[in-house]
Structures are given as structure tokens and as C-alpha cells.
Coordinates of N, CA and C in Angstrom, one line a residue:
Chain A
X467 N 59.5 83.4 -0.3 CA 58.9 83.5 -1.6 C 57.8 84.6 -1.7
X468 N 58.1 85.6 -2.6 CA 57.2 86.7 -2.6 C 55.9 86.4 -3.3
X469 N 55.8 85.3 -4.0 CA 54.5 85.0 -4.7 C 54.5 85.9 -5.9
X470 N 53.3 86.1 -6.5 CA 53.1 86.9 -7.7 C 52.9 88.3 -7.3
X471 N 53.7 89.2 -7.8 CA 53.5 90.6 -7.5 C 53.1 91.4 -8.7
X472 N 52.3 92.5 -8.5 CA 51.8 93.3 -9.6 C 52.0 94.8 -9.2
X473 N 52.3 95.6 -10.2 CA 52.4 97.0 -10.0 C 51.8 97.8 -11.2
X474 N 51.2 98.9 -10.9 CA 50.9 99.5 -9.6 C 49.7 98.8 -9.0
X475 N 49.4 99.2 -7.8 CA 48.2 98.7 -7.1 C 47.0 99.3 -7.6
X476 N 47.0 100.6 -7.8 CA 45.9 101.4 -8.3 C 46.4 102.3 -9.4
X477 N 45.5 102.7 -10.3 CA 45.9 103.5 -11.4 C 44.6 104.2 -11.9
X478 N 44.7 105.5 -12.1 CA 43.6 106.3 -12.7 C 44.1 106.9 -14.0
X479 N 43.3 106.7 -15.1 CA 43.6 107.2 -16.4 C 42.4 107.8 -17.0
X480 N 42.6 108.6 -18.1 CA 41.4 109.2 -18.8 C 41.2 108.5 -20.1
X481 N 40.0 108.6 -20.6 CA 39.7 107.9 -21.9 C 40.7 108.3 -23.0
X482 N 41.1 107.3 -23.8 CA 42.0 107.6 -24.9 C 43.5 107.4 -24.5
X483 N 43.8 107.4 -23.2 CA 45.2 107.2 -22.8 C 45.6 105.7 -23.0
X484 N 46.9 105.5 -22.7 CA 47.4 104.2 -22.8 C 48.0 103.8 -21.4
X485 N 47.9 102.5 -21.0 CA 48.4 102.1 -19.7 C 49.2 100.8 -19.8
X486 N 50.2 100.7 -18.9 CA 51.0 99.5 -18.9 C 51.0 99.0 -17.4
X487 N 50.6 97.7 -17.3 CA 50.6 97.1 -16.0 C 51.7 96.0 -16.0
X488 N 52.3 95.8 -14.8 CA 53.4 94.9 -14.7 C 53.1 93.7 -13.7
X489 N 53.8 92.6 -14.0 CA 53.6 91.4 -13.2 C 54.9 90.6 -13.1
X490 N 55.3 90.2 -11.9 CA 56.4 89.3 -11.7 C 55.9 88.0 -11.2
X491 N 56.2 86.9 -11.9 CA 55.6 85.6 -11.5 C 56.2 85.1 -10.2
X492 N 55.6 84.1 -9.6 CA 56.1 83.4 -8.5 C 57.4 82.7 -8.9
X493 N 58.4 82.6 -7.9 CA 59.7 82.0 -8.2 C 59.5 80.6 -8.7
X494 N 60.2 80.3 -9.8 CA 60.1 79.0 -10.5 C 59.1 78.9 -11.5
X495 N 58.2 79.9 -11.7 CA 57.2 79.8 -12.7 C 57.6 80.5 -14.0
X496 N 57.2 80.0 -15.1 CA 57.6 80.5 -16.4 C 56.4 80.9 -17.3
X497 N 55.2 80.7 -16.8 CA 54.0 81.0 -17.6 C 53.2 82.1 -16.9
X498 N 52.8 83.1 -17.6 CA 52.0 84.2 -17.1 C 50.7 84.4 -17.8
X499 N 49.6 84.5 -17.1 CA 48.3 84.7 -17.7 C 47.7 86.0 -17.1
X500 N 47.0 86.7 -18.0 CA 46.3 88.0 -17.5 C 44.8 87.8 -17.6
X501 N 44.1 88.4 -16.6 CA 42.7 88.3 -16.5 C 42.2 89.7 -16.2
X502 N 40.9 90.0 -16.7 CA 40.2 91.3 -16.4 C 39.0 90.9 -15.6
X503 N 38.8 91.6 -14.5 CA 37.7 91.3 -13.6 C 36.9 92.6 -13.4
X504 N 35.7 92.7 -14.1 CA 34.8 93.8 -13.8 C 34.1 93.7 -12.5
X505 N 33.6 94.8 -12.0 CA 33.0 94.7 -10.7 C 31.8 93.8 -10.7
X506 N 31.8 92.9 -9.7 CA 30.7 91.9 -9.6 C 30.8 90.7 -10.5
X507 N 31.8 90.6 -11.3 CA 31.9 89.5 -12.3 C 33.1 88.7 -11.9
X508 N 33.1 87.5 -12.5 CA 34.3 86.6 -12.4 C 35.4 87.1 -13.4
X509 N 36.6 86.7 -13.1 CA 37.7 87.1 -14.0 C 37.5 86.6 -15.4
X510 N 37.9 87.4 -16.4 CA 37.9 87.0 -17.8 C 39.3 86.9 -18.3
X511 N 39.6 85.8 -19.0 CA 40.9 85.5 -19.5 C 41.2 86.5 -20.7
X512 N 42.4 87.1 -20.6 CA 42.8 88.0 -21.7 C 43.8 87.3 -22.6
X513 N 44.9 86.9 -22.0 CA 45.9 86.1 -22.8 C 46.9 85.4 -21.9
X514 N 47.7 84.5 -22.4 CA 48.8 83.8 -21.7 C 50.1 83.9 -22.4
X515 N 51.2 84.0 -21.7 CA 52.5 84.1 -22.3 C 53.4 82.9 -21.7
X516 N 54.1 82.3 -22.6 CA 55.0 81.2 -22.3 C 56.2 81.3 -23.3
X517 N 57.4 81.2 -22.8 CA 58.6 81.4 -23.6 C 58.5 82.6 -24.5
X518 N 58.1 83.7 -23.8 CA 58.1 85.0 -24.4 C 57.1 85.2 -25.6
X519 N 56.2 84.2 -25.8 CA 55.3 84.3 -26.9 C 53.8 84.2 -26.3
X520 N 52.9 84.9 -27.0 CA 51.5 84.8 -26.6 C 51.0 83.4 -27.1
X521 N 50.6 82.6 -26.2 CA 50.2 81.2 -26.6 C 48.7 81.0 -26.7
X522 N 47.9 81.8 -25.9 CA 46.5 81.7 -26.0 C 45.9 83.1 -25.8
X523 N 44.7 83.4 -26.4 CA 44.1 84.7 -26.3 C 42.6 84.5 -26.1
X524 N 42.1 85.3 -25.2 CA 40.7 85.4 -25.0 C 40.0 86.3 -26.0
X525 N 38.8 86.6 -25.7 CA 38.0 87.5 -26.6 C 38.2 88.9 -26.3
X526 N 39.4 89.4 -26.5 CA 39.7 90.8 -26.2 C 40.2 91.5 -27.5
X527 N 39.9 92.8 -27.7 CA 40.4 93.5 -28.9 C 41.9 93.7 -28.9
X528 N 42.4 94.0 -30.1 CA 43.8 94.2 -30.3 C 44.4 95.4 -29.4
X529 N 43.5 96.2 -28.9 CA 44.0 97.3 -28.0 C 44.7 96.7 -26.8
X530 N 44.4 95.4 -26.5 CA 45.1 94.7 -25.4 C 46.3 93.9 -25.9
X531 N 47.4 94.3 -25.5 CA 48.6 93.6 -25.9 C 49.5 93.3 -24.7
X532 N 50.5 92.4 -24.9 CA 51.3 92.0 -23.8 C 52.7 91.7 -24.2
X533 N 53.5 91.4 -23.2 CA 54.9 91.1 -23.5 C 55.4 90.2 -22.3
X534 N 56.3 89.3 -22.6 CA 57.0 88.5 -21.6 C 58.5 88.7 -21.8
X535 N 59.2 88.9 -20.7 CA 60.6 89.2 -20.7 C 61.4 87.9 -20.4
X536 N 62.7 87.9 -20.7 CA 63.5 86.6 -20.5 C 63.4 86.2 -19.0
X537 N 63.2 87.1 -18.1 CA 63.1 86.7 -16.7 C 61.7 86.2 -16.3
X538 N 60.8 86.1 -17.3 CA 59.5 85.6 -17.1 C 58.5 86.6 -16.7
X539 N 58.9 87.8 -16.3 CA 58.0 88.9 -15.9 C 57.2 89.3 -17.2
X540 N 56.1 90.0 -16.9 CA 55.2 90.3 -18.0 C 54.6 91.7 -17.9
X541 N 54.2 92.2 -19.0 CA 53.5 93.5 -19.1 C 52.2 93.3 -19.8
X542 N 51.2 94.1 -19.4 CA 49.9 94.2 -20.1 C 49.8 95.6 -20.5
X543 N 49.6 95.8 -21.8 CA 49.4 97.2 -22.3 C 47.9 97.3 -22.9
X544 N 47.3 98.4 -22.6 CA 46.0 98.7 -23.1 C 46.0 100.1 -23.7
X545 N 45.7 100.2 -25.0 CA 45.7 101.4 -25.7 C 44.3 102.0 -25.9
X546 N 44.2 103.3 -26.1 CA 42.9 103.9 -26.4 C 41.9 103.5 -25.4
X547 N 42.2 103.8 -24.1 CA 41.4 103.4 -23.0 C 39.9 103.8 -23.2
X548 N 39.0 102.9 -22.8 CA 37.6 103.2 -22.8 C 37.1 103.1 -21.3
X549 N 35.9 103.8 -21.1 CA 35.4 103.7 -19.7 C 35.2 102.2 -19.3
X550 N 34.8 101.4 -20.2 CA 34.6 100.0 -19.9 C 35.8 99.2 -19.6
X551 N 37.0 99.8 -19.7 CA 38.2 99.1 -19.4 C 38.5 99.2 -17.9
X552 N 37.7 99.9 -17.2 CA 37.8 100.0 -15.7 C 37.5 98.7 -15.1
X553 N 38.5 98.2 -14.4 CA 38.4 96.8 -13.8 C 39.6 96.5 -13.0
X554 N 39.6 95.3 -12.3 CA 40.7 94.8 -11.6 C 41.5 93.9 -12.6
X555 N 42.7 94.1 -12.8 CA 43.5 93.3 -13.8 C 44.4 92.4 -12.9
X556 N 44.2 91.1 -13.2 CA 44.9 90.1 -12.4 C 45.9 89.4 -13.2
X557 N 47.0 89.1 -12.6 CA 48.1 88.3 -13.2 C 48.2 87.0 -12.5
X558 N 48.4 85.9 -13.2 CA 48.5 84.6 -12.6 C 49.7 83.9 -13.2
X559 N 50.5 83.2 -12.4 CA 51.6 82.5 -12.9 C 51.5 81.0 -12.6
X560 N 52.1 80.2 -13.5 CA 52.1 78.8 -13.3 C 53.4 78.2 -13.9
X561 N 53.6 76.9 -13.6 CA 54.9 76.3 -14.0 C 54.6 75.3 -15.1
X562 N 55.5 75.2 -16.1 CA 55.4 74.2 -17.1 C 54.8 74.7 -18.4
X563 N 54.5 73.8 -19.2 CA 54.1 74.2 -20.6 C 52.6 74.5 -20.5
X564 N 52.1 75.1 -21.6 CA 50.7 75.5 -21.7 C 49.7 74.4 -21.5
X565 N 50.1 73.2 -21.9 CA 49.1 72.1 -21.8 C 49.1 71.5 -20.4
X566 N 49.9 72.0 -19.5 CA 49.9 71.3 -18.2 C 48.6 71.6 -17.4
X567 N 48.4 70.9 -16.4 CA 47.2 71.1 -15.5 C 47.6 71.7 -14.2
X568 N 48.8 72.3 -14.2 CA 49.3 72.9 -12.9 C 48.4 74.1 -12.5
X569 N 48.3 74.2 -11.2 CA 47.4 75.3 -10.6 C 48.1 76.7 -11.0
X570 N 47.3 77.7 -11.0 CA 47.7 79.0 -11.2 C 47.7 79.8 -9.9
X571 N 48.7 80.6 -9.7 CA 48.8 81.5 -8.5 C 48.6 82.9 -9.0
X572 N 47.6 83.5 -8.3 CA 47.2 84.9 -8.7 C 47.9 86.0 -7.8
X573 N 48.2 87.1 -8.5 CA 48.6 88.3 -7.7 C 47.4 89.0 -7.2
X574 N 47.7 90.1 -6.5 CA 46.6 90.9 -5.8 C 45.8 91.8 -6.8
X575 N 46.4 91.9 -8.0 CA 45.7 92.7 -9.0 C 46.1 94.2 -9.0
X576 N 45.8 94.8 -10.1 CA 45.9 96.3 -10.3 C 44.5 96.8 -10.6
X577 N 44.1 97.8 -9.8 CA 42.7 98.4 -10.0 C 42.9 99.6 -10.9
X578 N 42.3 99.4 -12.1 CA 42.4 100.5 -13.1 C 41.0 101.2 -13.2
X579 N 41.1 102.5 -13.1 CA 39.9 103.3 -13.2 C 40.1 104.3 -14.4
X580 N 39.2 104.3 -15.3 CA 39.2 105.1 -16.5 C 38.1 106.2 -16.4
X581 N 38.5 107.4 -16.4 CA 37.6 108.5 -16.2 C 37.3 109.2 -17.6
Chain B
X91 N 31.8 81.0 -22.6 CA 30.9 80.9 -21.5 C 31.4 79.8 -20.5
X92 N 31.1 80.1 -19.2 CA 31.5 79.1 -18.2 C 30.7 77.8 -18.4
X93 N 31.3 76.7 -18.1 CA 30.7 75.4 -18.3 C 30.2 74.8 -17.0
X94 N 30.0 75.7 -16.0 CA 29.6 75.2 -14.7 C 28.4 76.1 -14.2
X95 N 27.6 75.5 -13.3 CA 26.5 76.2 -12.7 C 26.6 76.1 -11.2
X96 N 26.6 77.3 -10.5 CA 26.7 77.3 -9.1 C 25.6 78.2 -8.5
X97 N 25.2 77.9 -7.3 CA 24.2 78.8 -6.6 C 24.9 80.2 -6.4
X98 N 24.1 81.2 -6.5 CA 24.6 82.6 -6.4 C 25.2 82.9 -5.0
X99 N 24.5 82.4 -4.0 CA 25.0 82.7 -2.6 C 24.6 81.6 -1.7
X100 N 25.3 81.5 -0.6 CA 25.0 80.5 0.5 C 25.5 81.1 1.8
X101 N 24.8 80.6 2.9 CA 25.2 81.0 4.2 C 25.7 79.7 4.9
X102 N 26.6 79.9 5.9 CA 27.0 78.8 6.7 C 27.4 79.3 8.1
X103 N 27.0 78.5 9.1 CA 27.4 78.9 10.5 C 28.8 78.5 10.8
X104 N 29.5 79.4 11.5 CA 30.9 79.2 11.9 C 31.0 77.9 12.6
X105 N 32.1 77.1 12.2 CA 32.3 75.8 12.8 C 31.6 74.6 12.2
X106 N 30.6 74.9 11.3 CA 29.9 73.9 10.6 C 30.6 73.6 9.3
X107 N 30.2 72.5 8.7 CA 30.7 72.2 7.3 C 30.0 73.0 6.3
X108 N 30.7 73.6 5.4 CA 30.1 74.3 4.2 C 30.2 73.4 3.0
X109 N 29.1 73.1 2.4 CA 29.0 72.2 1.2 C 28.6 73.1 0.0
X110 N 29.5 73.3 -0.9 CA 29.2 74.1 -2.1 C 29.1 73.2 -3.3
X111 N 27.9 73.2 -3.9 CA 27.6 72.4 -5.1 C 28.0 73.1 -6.4
X112 N 28.3 72.2 -7.4 CA 28.6 72.7 -8.7 C 28.1 71.7 -9.8
X113 N 27.4 72.2 -10.8 CA 27.0 71.3 -11.9 C 27.8 71.5 -13.1
X114 N 28.3 70.5 -13.7 CA 29.1 70.6 -14.9 C 28.8 69.4 -15.8
X115 N 27.5 69.4 -16.3 CA 26.9 68.3 -17.0 C 27.6 68.0 -18.3
X116 N 28.3 69.0 -18.9 CA 28.9 68.8 -20.2 C 30.4 68.5 -20.2
X117 N 30.9 68.2 -19.0 CA 32.3 68.0 -18.8 C 32.8 66.8 -19.7
X118 N 34.0 67.0 -20.3 CA 34.6 66.0 -21.1 C 35.5 65.1 -20.3
X119 N 35.8 63.9 -20.9 CA 36.6 62.9 -20.1 C 37.9 63.4 -19.7
X120 N 38.6 64.3 -20.4 CA 39.9 64.7 -20.0 C 39.9 66.0 -19.3
X121 N 38.8 66.5 -18.9 CA 38.7 67.8 -18.2 C 38.7 67.6 -16.6
X122 N 39.4 68.4 -16.0 CA 39.5 68.4 -14.5 C 38.5 69.4 -13.9
X123 N 38.1 69.2 -12.7 CA 37.3 70.2 -12.0 C 38.2 70.9 -11.0
X124 N 38.3 72.2 -11.1 CA 39.1 73.0 -10.2 C 38.2 73.9 -9.3
X125 N 38.6 74.2 -8.1 CA 38.0 75.2 -7.3 C 39.0 76.2 -6.9
X126 N 38.5 77.5 -7.0 CA 39.3 78.6 -6.6 C 38.4 79.4 -5.7
X127 N 38.9 80.3 -4.8 CA 38.1 81.2 -4.1 C 38.8 82.6 -4.1
X128 N 37.9 83.6 -3.9 CA 38.4 85.0 -4.0 C 37.9 85.7 -2.8
X129 N 38.7 86.0 -1.9 CA 38.4 86.8 -0.7 C 38.4 88.3 -1.2
X130 N 37.5 89.1 -0.7 CA 37.2 90.4 -1.1 C 38.6 91.2 -1.4
X131 N 38.7 91.8 -2.6 CA 39.8 92.6 -2.9 C 41.1 91.9 -3.0
X132 N 41.1 90.6 -3.1 CA 42.3 89.8 -3.3 C 42.2 89.0 -4.6
X133 N 43.3 88.5 -5.1 CA 43.3 87.6 -6.3 C 42.8 86.3 -5.9
X134 N 42.2 85.5 -6.9 CA 41.7 84.2 -6.6 C 42.8 83.3 -6.0
X135 N 42.4 82.3 -5.2 CA 43.3 81.4 -4.5 C 42.9 80.0 -4.9
X136 N 43.9 79.2 -5.3 CA 43.6 77.8 -5.7 C 43.2 77.0 -4.4
X137 N 42.2 76.2 -4.5 CA 41.8 75.3 -3.4 C 42.2 73.9 -3.6
X138 N 41.6 73.3 -4.7 CA 41.7 71.9 -4.9 C 41.3 71.6 -6.3
X139 N 41.7 70.4 -6.9 CA 41.2 70.0 -8.2 C 41.1 68.5 -8.2
X140 N 40.4 67.9 -9.1 CA 40.2 66.5 -9.3 C 39.7 66.1 -10.6
X141 N 39.9 64.9 -11.0 CA 39.5 64.3 -12.2 C 38.2 63.5 -12.1
X142 N 38.3 62.4 -11.3 CA 37.1 61.6 -11.0 C 37.1 61.0 -9.6
X143 N 38.2 60.9 -9.0 CA 38.3 60.5 -7.6 C 38.1 61.6 -6.6
X144 N 37.6 61.3 -5.5 CA 37.5 62.3 -4.4 C 38.9 62.7 -4.0
X145 N 39.0 64.0 -3.7 CA 40.3 64.5 -3.3 C 40.2 65.3 -2.0
X146 N 41.3 65.3 -1.2 CA 41.3 66.0 0.1 C 42.6 66.6 0.3
X147 N 42.7 67.9 0.7 CA 43.9 68.5 1.1 C 43.7 69.3 2.4
X148 N 44.6 70.1 2.8 CA 44.6 70.8 4.1 C 43.4 71.8 4.1
X149 N 43.0 72.2 3.0 CA 41.9 73.2 2.9 C 40.5 72.7 2.8
X150 N 40.4 71.6 2.0 CA 39.0 71.2 1.7 C 39.0 69.8 1.1
X151 N 37.8 69.3 0.9 CA 37.6 68.0 0.2 C 36.7 68.3 -1.0
X152 N 37.0 67.5 -2.1 CA 36.2 67.6 -3.3 C 35.6 66.2 -3.6
X153 N 34.3 66.2 -3.7 CA 33.5 65.0 -4.0 C 33.0 65.2 -5.4
X154 N 33.4 64.2 -6.3 CA 32.9 64.2 -7.7 C 32.0 63.0 -7.9
X155 N 30.8 63.3 -8.4 CA 29.9 62.1 -8.7 C 30.5 61.2 -9.7
X156 N 29.9 60.0 -9.6 CA 30.5 58.9 -10.5 C 30.3 59.3 -12.0
X157 N 29.2 59.9 -12.4 CA 29.1 60.3 -13.8 C 29.8 61.6 -14.1
X158 N 30.4 62.2 -13.1 CA 31.3 63.4 -13.2 C 30.5 64.7 -13.6
X159 N 29.1 64.6 -13.5 CA 28.3 65.7 -14.0 C 28.1 66.8 -12.9
X160 N 28.6 66.5 -11.7 CA 28.5 67.5 -10.6 C 29.5 67.2 -9.5
X161 N 29.8 68.2 -8.7 CA 30.8 68.0 -7.7 C 30.4 68.9 -6.5
X162 N 31.0 68.6 -5.3 CA 30.7 69.4 -4.1 C 32.1 69.7 -3.4
X163 N 32.3 70.9 -3.1 CA 33.4 71.3 -2.3 C 33.0 71.4 -0.9
X164 N 33.8 70.8 0.0 CA 33.4 70.7 1.4 C 34.5 71.4 2.2
X165 N 34.1 72.4 2.9 CA 35.0 73.0 3.9 C 34.6 72.5 5.3
X166 N 35.4 71.6 5.9 CA 34.9 70.8 7.0 C 34.5 71.6 8.3
X167 N 35.2 72.7 8.5 CA 34.9 73.5 9.7 C 35.1 75.0 9.3
X168 N 34.0 75.5 8.8 CA 34.1 76.9 8.2 C 34.4 77.9 9.3
X169 N 35.3 78.9 8.9 CA 35.6 80.0 9.8 C 35.2 81.3 9.1
X170 N 35.2 82.4 9.9 CA 34.8 83.7 9.3 C 35.7 84.0 8.1
X171 N 37.0 83.6 8.2 CA 37.9 83.9 7.1 C 37.6 83.1 5.8
X172 N 36.7 82.2 5.9 CA 36.3 81.4 4.7 C 35.3 82.2 3.9
X173 N 34.8 83.3 4.4 CA 33.8 84.1 3.6 C 34.5 84.6 2.4
X174 N 33.9 84.3 1.2 CA 34.6 84.5 -0.1 C 33.6 84.1 -1.2
X175 N 34.0 84.4 -2.4 CA 33.4 83.9 -3.6 C 34.1 82.7 -4.1
X176 N 33.4 81.6 -4.2 CA 34.0 80.3 -4.6 C 33.6 80.0 -6.0
X177 N 34.7 79.7 -6.8 CA 34.5 79.4 -8.2 C 34.8 78.0 -8.5
X178 N 33.9 77.3 -9.2 CA 34.0 76.0 -9.7 C 34.4 76.1 -11.2
X179 N 35.5 75.5 -11.6 CA 36.0 75.7 -13.0 C 36.3 74.4 -13.6
X180 N 35.8 74.2 -14.8 CA 36.2 73.0 -15.6 C 37.3 73.4 -16.5
X181 N 38.4 72.8 -16.3 CA 39.6 73.2 -17.1 C 39.5 72.7 -18.5
X182 N 39.5 73.6 -19.5 CA 39.4 73.2 -20.9 C 40.5 72.2 -21.3
X183 N 40.1 71.1 -21.7 CA 41.1 70.1 -22.1 C 41.9 70.5 -23.3
X184 N 43.2 70.4 -23.3 CA 44.0 70.7 -24.4 C 44.2 72.1 -24.7
X185 N 43.6 73.0 -23.9 CA 43.7 74.4 -24.2 C 44.6 75.1 -23.2
X186 N 45.4 74.3 -22.5 CA 46.4 74.9 -21.7 C 45.9 75.6 -20.4
X187 N 46.4 76.8 -20.2 CA 46.2 77.4 -18.9 C 45.0 78.2 -18.7
X188 N 44.2 78.5 -19.7 CA 43.1 79.3 -19.6 C 42.1 78.8 -18.6
X189 N 41.7 79.7 -17.7 CA 40.6 79.3 -16.7 C 39.4 80.1 -17.1
X190 N 38.3 79.5 -17.2 CA 37.0 80.2 -17.5 C 36.2 80.3 -16.2
X191 N 36.1 81.5 -15.7 CA 35.4 81.7 -14.4 C 33.9 82.0 -14.7
X192 N 33.0 81.5 -13.9 CA 31.6 81.9 -14.0 C 31.4 82.9 -12.9
X193 N 30.2 83.0 -12.4 CA 29.8 84.0 -11.4 C 30.2 83.5 -10.0
X194 N 30.3 82.2 -9.8 CA 30.8 81.7 -8.5 C 29.6 81.8 -7.5
X195 N 29.9 81.2 -6.3 CA 29.0 81.2 -5.1 C 29.6 82.1 -4.1
X196 N 28.8 83.1 -3.6 CA 29.3 83.9 -2.5 C 28.9 83.3 -1.2
X197 N 29.9 82.8 -0.5 CA 29.7 82.1 0.8 C 29.9 83.1 1.9
X198 N 28.9 83.2 2.7 CA 29.0 84.0 3.9 C 29.0 83.1 5.2
X199 N 30.0 83.1 5.9 CA 30.1 82.4 7.2 C 29.8 83.3 8.3
X200 N 28.8 82.9 9.1 CA 28.2 83.8 10.1 C 28.5 83.2 11.5
X201 N 28.8 84.1 12.4 CA 29.1 83.6 13.8 C 27.9 83.0 14.5

């Protein structure tokens, strides 16, 4: 079992550009959540996808959008990048419906640097 | 905002038990207490969770007070590999999978 995988590992962009991050959930999982972790801070919830729809969203602007594919993999898109978007972006997968209390499995993250 | 309060940092001697406290005085009746840890440069790792009874697994034990306003994560025999940031999280009841992380406790296990 490969667990949760994310790509790329590292990414450098400039202000104003757009970026797409990818996540493959753990085998058997159908729910994907995305988190942003700034340096020295705990992860902050961005949104969660289940059945190819955004089910929950944190306090992030519309520049942050996502998608879930039929195979449960997911993408996080960020438009008009700002310096403050520099962070570790974490993907987490879980099994079952949104209201379940199942544990979440996290990937290693994508380190995004905006210059 | 996080609904939990944890000490910023703690030290523990290798081989000794590490006891990490967490206050969650506003916890609701249907909310669980979850513990995750994050080793440097890795994604968070699930440790254990509980509702009101004490729980134990191969990694740790979770002790929840009778009034559920606080809990303690116990690593019975800490090793250097347990050095990490430990997050105590109260799972929002009825809000599905969202995890609200606070600052966590940075545990340093020293030889």
C-alpha cells in the first residue's frame, strides 16, 4: 500500500502565476482533504472533496479551488499566487462519508515557494 | 480557532514516559479527542482518538478526564524517534472531516 502520495515534492513559482498540486489517496479511501501549513504553524483546512464535490471549505479565498476525479485522486489549484501562499500543502485521505469519524492519513506534502 | 490548549514545548528523557496534556474545556458531548503528531518535514500521523473512555493502542494511551475537559497522551517508553510536534484536536461534531489544528506541543526526547 503506497499510502497517500503527492506531487510534486517541491515547487517554485513567482507572484501572479498559477499552480496545480496533485494527490492520490490511500487505497480504499474516497475522501480527500487539503491543508495549508505555513512555517511554524499548524495545518489549516482548505477544503474537502467527496464524491467529486466540494463538501466543506475553510476560510480561504476563491483563488483556491480543487477537483476530485472518478478515481478519487484530487487536485488543488491556486491562482494569482501571493508571497503569503508559500507553505507546505498537505493532502489527507479518509474513508467513508463526510460525517464519519474515521482517521485521516496525510501525505508528505508539497512545498510551494512563491518568489 | 483551535478548541484546545497545549504547552508549547516539553522535554522527555529517552526510555521514560512522555505525558502530553491538553485542555479542551468547551468540548461538546458528541466531539471526539484526536491526537496527531508531525515529525519534521513529514505529514501529520494519526496516533489515537477517544470519546470518554481511556484508550490504548500500539503507539500510545489516551486518558480523558471524567468531565472531558482535558486529556493526556502517554507515550510509555519514549524514543528519539518520538521527537515531533504533537497536536490535540477536538473533532467538530457534525462537520465531517475537517481537522482544526492548533500550535501543538513540540516534544523533544533527549538521550
